[in-house]
Coordinates of C-alpha atoms and ligand atoms in Angstrom, one line a residue:
L1 CA -47.5 1.0 -14.4
A2 CA -44.1 1.6 -16.0
K3 CA -44.3 5.2 -14.8
E4 CA -45.1 4.0 -11.3
R5 CA -42.2 1.5 -11.3
G6 CA -39.9 4.2 -12.7
K7 CA -40.9 6.5 -9.9
N8 CA -40.2 3.8 -7.3
N9 CA -36.9 3.0 -8.8
Y10 CA -36.1 6.7 -8.7
Q11 CA -37.0 6.9 -5.0
F12 CA -35.0 3.8 -4.2
Y13 CA -32.1 5.3 -6.1
T14 CA -32.2 8.6 -4.2
K15 CA -32.6 6.9 -0.9
E16 CA -29.5 4.9 -1.5
M17 CA -27.7 7.9 -2.7
T18 CA -28.7 9.8 0.4
A19 CA -27.6 7.0 2.7
R20 CA -24.2 6.7 0.9
S21 CA -23.5 10.4 0.9
L22 CA -24.5 10.6 4.5
E23 CA -22.1 7.9 5.4
R24 CA -19.4 9.7 3.4
M25 CA -20.1 12.9 5.2
T26 CA -19.9 11.1 8.5
I27 CA -16.6 9.5 7.6
E28 CA -15.2 12.8 6.3
R29 CA -16.2 14.6 9.6
G30 CA -14.8 11.7 11.6
L31 CA -11.5 11.7 9.7
R32 CA -10.9 15.4 10.3
H33 CA -11.5 14.7 14.0
A34 CA -9.2 11.6 13.8
L35 CA -6.3 13.6 12.4
L36 CA -6.5 16.2 15.2
N37 CA -7.1 13.6 18.0
N38 CA -4.5 11.0 17.1
E39 CA -7.0 8.3 16.2
L40 CA -4.9 7.0 13.2
L41 CA -2.3 4.3 13.7
L42 CA -0.1 2.1 11.5
H43 CA 0.1 -1.6 11.3
Y44 CA 3.1 -3.2 9.6
Q45 CA 3.0 -6.3 7.4
P46 CA 6.4 -8.1 7.0
Q47 CA 7.9 -8.7 3.6
I48 CA 10.0 -11.8 3.5
D49 CA 13.1 -12.4 1.4
S50 CA 12.2 -15.7 -0.4
S51 CA 15.7 -17.0 -0.4
S52 CA 16.8 -16.2 3.2
G53 CA 13.4 -16.4 4.8
C54 CA 14.2 -13.2 6.6
I55 CA 12.0 -10.2 7.2
V56 CA 13.7 -7.5 5.2
S57 CA 10.9 -4.9 4.9
A58 CA 7.4 -4.1 6.0
E59 CA 4.5 -2.3 4.5
A60 CA 2.9 0.4 6.6
L61 CA -0.9 0.2 6.5
V62 CA -3.1 2.8 8.1
R63 CA -5.9 2.1 10.4
W64 CA -8.4 4.3 12.3
Q65 CA -9.1 3.6 15.9
H66 CA -12.6 5.1 16.2
P67 CA -13.9 5.6 19.8
E68 CA -17.2 3.9 18.9
W69 CA -16.7 2.0 15.7
G70 CA -13.5 0.3 16.8
L71 CA -10.7 -0.4 14.4
V72 CA -11.7 0.9 10.9
S73 CA -10.2 -0.6 7.8
P74 CA -8.6 1.7 5.2
I75 CA -11.0 0.1 2.6
R76 CA -13.7 2.0 4.3
F77 CA -12.1 5.4 4.5
I78 CA -9.3 5.8 1.9
S79 CA -11.6 6.6 -1.0
V80 CA -13.4 9.2 1.1
A81 CA -10.0 10.7 2.1
E82 CA -9.1 10.8 -1.6
E83 CA -12.3 12.5 -2.7
T84 CA -12.1 15.1 0.0
G85 CA -8.3 15.7 -0.2
L86 CA -7.9 14.5 3.4
I87 CA -5.5 11.9 2.0
V88 CA -2.9 14.7 1.7
P89 CA -2.5 15.3 5.5
I90 CA -3.2 11.7 6.2
G91 CA -0.5 10.6 3.8
I92 CA 2.0 13.0 5.4
W93 CA 1.1 11.6 8.8
V94 CA 1.5 8.0 7.6
L95 CA 4.9 8.8 6.0
R96 CA 6.2 10.7 9.0
T97 CA 5.1 8.0 11.4
A98 CA 6.5 5.1 9.3
C99 CA 9.8 6.9 8.9
L100 CA 10.1 7.8 12.6
Q101 CA 9.3 4.2 13.6
T102 CA 11.8 2.7 11.1
K103 CA 14.5 5.1 12.2
A104 CA 13.9 4.1 15.8
W105 CA 14.0 0.4 14.9
Q106 CA 17.2 0.8 13.0
E107 CA 18.8 2.5 16.0
N108 CA 17.4 0.4 18.8
H109 CA 17.0 -3.1 17.5
G110 CA 18.6 -3.1 14.1
L111 CA 15.2 -4.2 12.9
L112 CA 14.1 -3.5 9.3
S113 CA 16.4 -2.0 6.6
Q114 CA 13.4 -0.7 4.8
V115 CA 9.8 0.4 5.1
A116 CA 7.2 0.7 2.4
V117 CA 4.6 3.4 2.4
N118 CA 1.6 3.7 0.0
L119 CA 1.1 6.9 -2.0
S120 CA -2.3 7.8 -3.4
A121 CA -2.8 9.3 -6.9
R122 CA -4.3 12.3 -5.2
Q123 CA -1.1 13.1 -3.5
F124 CA 0.6 13.6 -6.9
L125 CA -1.6 16.6 -7.5
E126 CA 0.2 18.5 -4.7
H127 CA 2.8 20.7 -6.3
D128 CA 5.1 20.3 -3.3
L129 CA 4.9 16.5 -3.0
F130 CA 8.6 15.9 -3.6
E131 CA 9.6 18.7 -1.2
T132 CA 7.3 17.4 1.5
I133 CA 8.7 13.9 1.3
K134 CA 12.3 15.2 1.3
A135 CA 11.5 17.3 4.4
V136 CA 10.0 14.3 6.2
L137 CA 13.1 12.3 5.6
E138 CA 15.3 15.1 6.8
E139 CA 13.2 15.7 9.9
T140 CA 13.1 12.0 10.9
G141 CA 16.6 11.2 9.9
L142 CA 15.7 8.2 7.9
N143 CA 18.0 7.4 5.0
P144 CA 16.1 7.8 1.7
S145 CA 17.4 4.3 0.7
S146 CA 15.4 2.9 3.6
L147 CA 12.1 4.1 2.1
E148 CA 10.1 2.5 -0.6
L149 CA 7.0 4.3 -2.0
E150 CA 4.2 2.2 -3.5
I151 CA 2.2 3.8 -6.2
T152 CA -0.5 2.3 -8.4
E153 CA -0.6 2.3 -12.2
S154 CA -3.6 4.5 -12.1
A155 CA -1.6 7.1 -10.1
V156 CA 1.0 7.1 -12.8
M157 CA -1.6 7.3 -15.5
Q158 CA -3.5 10.3 -14.3
D159 CA -0.7 12.6 -15.6
P160 CA 2.2 10.5 -16.8
E161 CA 4.6 13.4 -17.6
R162 CA 4.1 15.1 -14.3
T163 CA 4.3 11.9 -12.4
L164 CA 7.5 10.9 -14.2
A165 CA 9.1 14.2 -13.2
I166 CA 8.3 13.7 -9.6
L167 CA 9.4 10.0 -9.6
Q168 CA 12.7 11.0 -11.1
Q169 CA 13.3 13.5 -8.3
L170 CA 12.4 10.8 -5.7
Q171 CA 14.7 8.3 -7.4
E172 CA 17.6 10.8 -7.5
L173 CA 17.2 11.3 -3.8
G174 CA 17.6 7.5 -3.3
I175 CA 14.1 6.5 -2.5
R176 CA 12.9 3.1 -3.9
L177 CA 9.7 3.0 -6.0
S178 CA 7.4 0.2 -6.5
I179 CA 4.2 -0.4 -8.6
D180 CA 1.5 -1.7 -6.3
D181 CA -1.4 -4.0 -7.4
F182 CA 0.6 -4.7 -10.6
G183 CA -1.4 -6.3 -13.4
T184 CA -4.7 -4.7 -12.5
G185 CA -4.2 -1.4 -14.3
Y186 CA -3.3 -0.6 -17.9
S187 CA -0.2 0.5 -19.8
S188 CA 2.1 -1.6 -17.6
L189 CA 4.7 -2.5 -20.1
T190 CA 5.6 0.9 -21.6
Y191 CA 5.6 2.6 -18.2
L192 CA 7.6 -0.1 -16.6
R193 CA 10.4 0.7 -19.0
R194 CA 10.1 4.4 -18.9
F195 CA 9.6 5.0 -15.2
P196 CA 12.3 4.9 -12.6
V197 CA 10.8 2.1 -10.6
H198 CA 12.7 -0.6 -8.7
S199 CA 10.1 -3.2 -8.1
V200 CA 6.6 -4.4 -8.9
K201 CA 4.1 -6.0 -6.5
I202 CA 2.0 -8.7 -8.1
D203 CA -1.6 -8.1 -7.2
R204 CA -3.2 -10.5 -4.7
S205 CA -5.9 -11.4 -7.2
F206 CA -3.4 -13.3 -9.4
V207 CA -1.6 -15.0 -6.4
Q208 CA -5.0 -16.1 -5.0
D209 CA -5.7 -18.4 -8.0
I210 CA -2.4 -20.4 -7.6
P211 CA -2.3 -23.4 -8.1
N212 CA -5.7 -23.9 -9.5
D213 CA -5.9 -21.5 -12.4
E214 CA -3.4 -22.0 -15.3
G215 CA -4.1 -18.6 -16.6
S216 CA -3.1 -16.8 -13.4
M217 CA 0.0 -18.9 -13.1
T218 CA 1.1 -18.1 -16.6
L219 CA 0.6 -14.5 -15.9
V220 CA 2.5 -14.6 -12.6
R221 CA 5.3 -16.5 -14.3
A222 CA 5.4 -13.9 -17.2
I223 CA 5.3 -10.9 -14.8
I224 CA 8.2 -12.2 -12.8
A225 CA 10.3 -13.0 -15.9
L226 CA 9.6 -9.7 -17.5
A227 CA 10.4 -7.8 -14.3
H228 CA 13.6 -9.6 -13.9
E229 CA 14.5 -9.0 -17.5
L230 CA 14.0 -5.3 -16.7
K231 CA 16.2 -5.7 -13.6
L232 CA 13.2 -5.1 -11.3
D233 CA 12.5 -6.9 -8.0
V234 CA 9.2 -8.7 -7.6
T235 CA 7.0 -8.8 -4.5
A236 CA 4.0 -11.1 -4.4
E237 CA 1.2 -9.9 -2.2
G238 CA -1.5 -12.0 -0.6
V239 CA 0.5 -15.1 -0.2
E240 CA -1.8 -17.4 1.9
T241 CA -0.9 -21.0 1.2
E242 CA 2.1 -23.3 1.1
A243 CA 1.2 -24.1 -2.5
Q244 CA 1.4 -20.5 -3.6
L245 CA 4.7 -20.1 -1.7
A246 CA 6.2 -23.1 -3.4
F247 CA 5.2 -21.9 -6.9
L248 CA 6.5 -18.4 -6.2
K249 CA 9.8 -19.8 -5.0
T250 CA 10.2 -21.9 -8.2
Q251 CA 9.6 -18.7 -10.2
Q252 CA 12.3 -16.9 -8.1
C253 CA 9.9 -14.2 -6.8
D254 CA 12.1 -12.0 -4.6
L255 CA 9.8 -10.9 -1.7
L256 CA 6.7 -12.5 -0.2
Q257 CA 4.0 -10.8 1.7
G258 CA 0.8 -12.3 3.0
Y259 CA -1.2 -14.0 5.7
L260 CA 0.9 -17.2 5.4
Y261 CA 3.7 -15.3 7.1
S262 CA 1.8 -12.6 8.9
R263 CA -1.2 -10.3 8.9
P264 CA -0.4 -6.6 9.3
V265 CA 0.6 -6.3 13.0
T266 CA 1.4 -3.5 15.5
A267 CA 4.9 -2.1 15.8
A268 CA 5.3 -4.0 19.1
Q269 CA 4.3 -7.3 17.5
L270 CA 6.7 -6.8 14.6
E271 CA 9.5 -6.3 17.1
I272 CA 8.7 -9.8 18.6
M273 CA 8.8 -11.4 15.1
G274 CA 12.4 -10.3 14.5
G275 CA 13.9 -9.1 11.3
E276 CA 17.2 -8.2 9.8
I277 CA 19.8 -7.2 12.3
N278 CA 23.0 -5.6 10.9
G279 CA 22.4 -7.3 7.6
Q280 CA 22.1 -10.7 9.3
C281 CA 18.8 -12.6 9.3
A282 CA 17.4 -12.7 12.7
P283 CA 15.3 -15.8 13.6
Y284 CA 11.8 -15.2 12.3
R285 CA 9.2 -16.1 14.9
K286 CA 5.6 -16.5 13.7
I287 CA 3.2 -15.0 16.1
S288 CA -0.5 -15.7 16.1
S289 CA -2.8 -12.7 15.6
Ligands
C2E301 P1 -2.4 -2.5 -0.6 O1 -1.5 -1.4 -0.6 O2 -2.5 -3.4 -1.8 O3 -2.1 -3.3 0.7 C1 -2.3 -4.7 0.8 C2 -3.6 -5.1 1.4 O4 -3.8 -6.5 1.3 C3 -3.7 -4.8 2.9 O5 -5.1 -4.5 3.2 C4 -3.3 -6.1 3.5 O6 -3.8 -6.3 4.8 C5 -4.0 -7.1 2.6 N1 -3.4 -8.4 2.6 C6 -2.0 -8.7 2.8 N2 -1.8 -10.0 2.8 C7 -3.0 -10.6 2.5 C8 -3.4 -11.9 2.4 O7 -2.6 -12.9 2.4 N3 -4.7 -12.2 2.1 C9 -5.6 -11.2 2.0 N4 -6.9 -11.5 1.8 N5 -5.3 -9.9 2.2 C10 -4.0 -9.6 2.4 P2 -5.5 -3.2 4.1 O8 -4.5 -3.0 5.2 O9 -6.9 -3.4 4.4 O10 -5.3 -2.0 3.0 C11 -6.1 -2.0 1.9 C12 -5.7 -0.9 0.9 O11 -5.8 0.4 1.5 C13 -4.2 -1.0 0.6 O12 -4.0 -2.0 -0.4 C14 -4.0 0.4 0.1 O13 -4.4 0.6 -1.2 C15 -4.8 1.2 1.0 N6 -4.1 1.8 2.1 C16 -3.7 1.3 3.3 N7 -3.0 2.1 4.0 C17 -2.8 3.2 3.2 C18 -2.0 4.4 3.3 O14 -1.4 4.7 4.3 N8 -2.1 5.3 2.3 C19 -2.8 5.1 1.1 N9 -2.8 6.0 0.2 N10 -3.5 3.9 1.0 C20 -3.5 3.0 2.0
MG302 MG1 0.5 -1.3 -1.0
MG303 MG1 -0.8 -4.0 -3.0
MG304 MG1 -3.6 -5.2 -3.8

């Protein structure tokens, strides 16, 4: 009986494995096609200065407009892109598109002094990552100080010495660096001090529990205090409620990002929402999406 059951489990297991690897293969093939056929696009989620209430930056988030599946979330394809290495060309496409868009905004509307782009750990394995980023900035004409790169703690931890060297080059060029999903990885404290980062983004999972969970609130308070002590800016991600906003404001959190203000929107929608024009805060209009 045990043997029988074992066998069944085994069959079940392999069936699931097959379905999963099949889906991964389908996504991989689709992604190659997507890159060549312009099916990728960016949405932008505003980041609001907590004291002025002004949109000062936006995070570029990739989406995939599949002809049959519709708009595919990065949650479904980024891990496949990382495993297959496709994140490298996708990452370059994202960077170039975000830089081009922001440069155009700065010239035509005065919108957005900064854009934030996610970098995957996998991209740090490319020996020419720094040169590639530098070339994209030159080619698009965007000032390095207008670019913020978001990296996760795990990206830093894969090969700290190597990553440190690359981050130093990026910093010397004038690019801003932030640690994404802060608090969910390990080693935060030592690396915060050693690495040339400018800001941390508190992970949504901590923000979500405000104001009901004392533990999360203590953590958020401590992260903000520590970051400020180290002269780093703090962004809170996943701000959804007025209560969360109120708490983050009392803690002097610098930037706020979340559905309370806006979901990630298309470039055209962001233009309607306004932003920072010549260093002056433009009226911020909430749009429904
Ligand atoms: P992330 O970098 O931490 O981005 C924030 C995610 O949280 C986004 O999901 C955003 O839509 C979502 N979010 C923002 N505010 C709220 C909120 O108030 N409530 C809730 N529930 N969610 C909120 P998205 O766009 O699905 O992206 C998921 C992840 O995929 C990103 O997490 C990032 O790790 C990755 N990703 C997206 N675009 C890129 C990219 O161009 N390159 C790389 N390497 N990764 C990317
Ligand atoms: Mg991010
Ligand atoms: Mg994040
Ligand atoms: Mg997150």
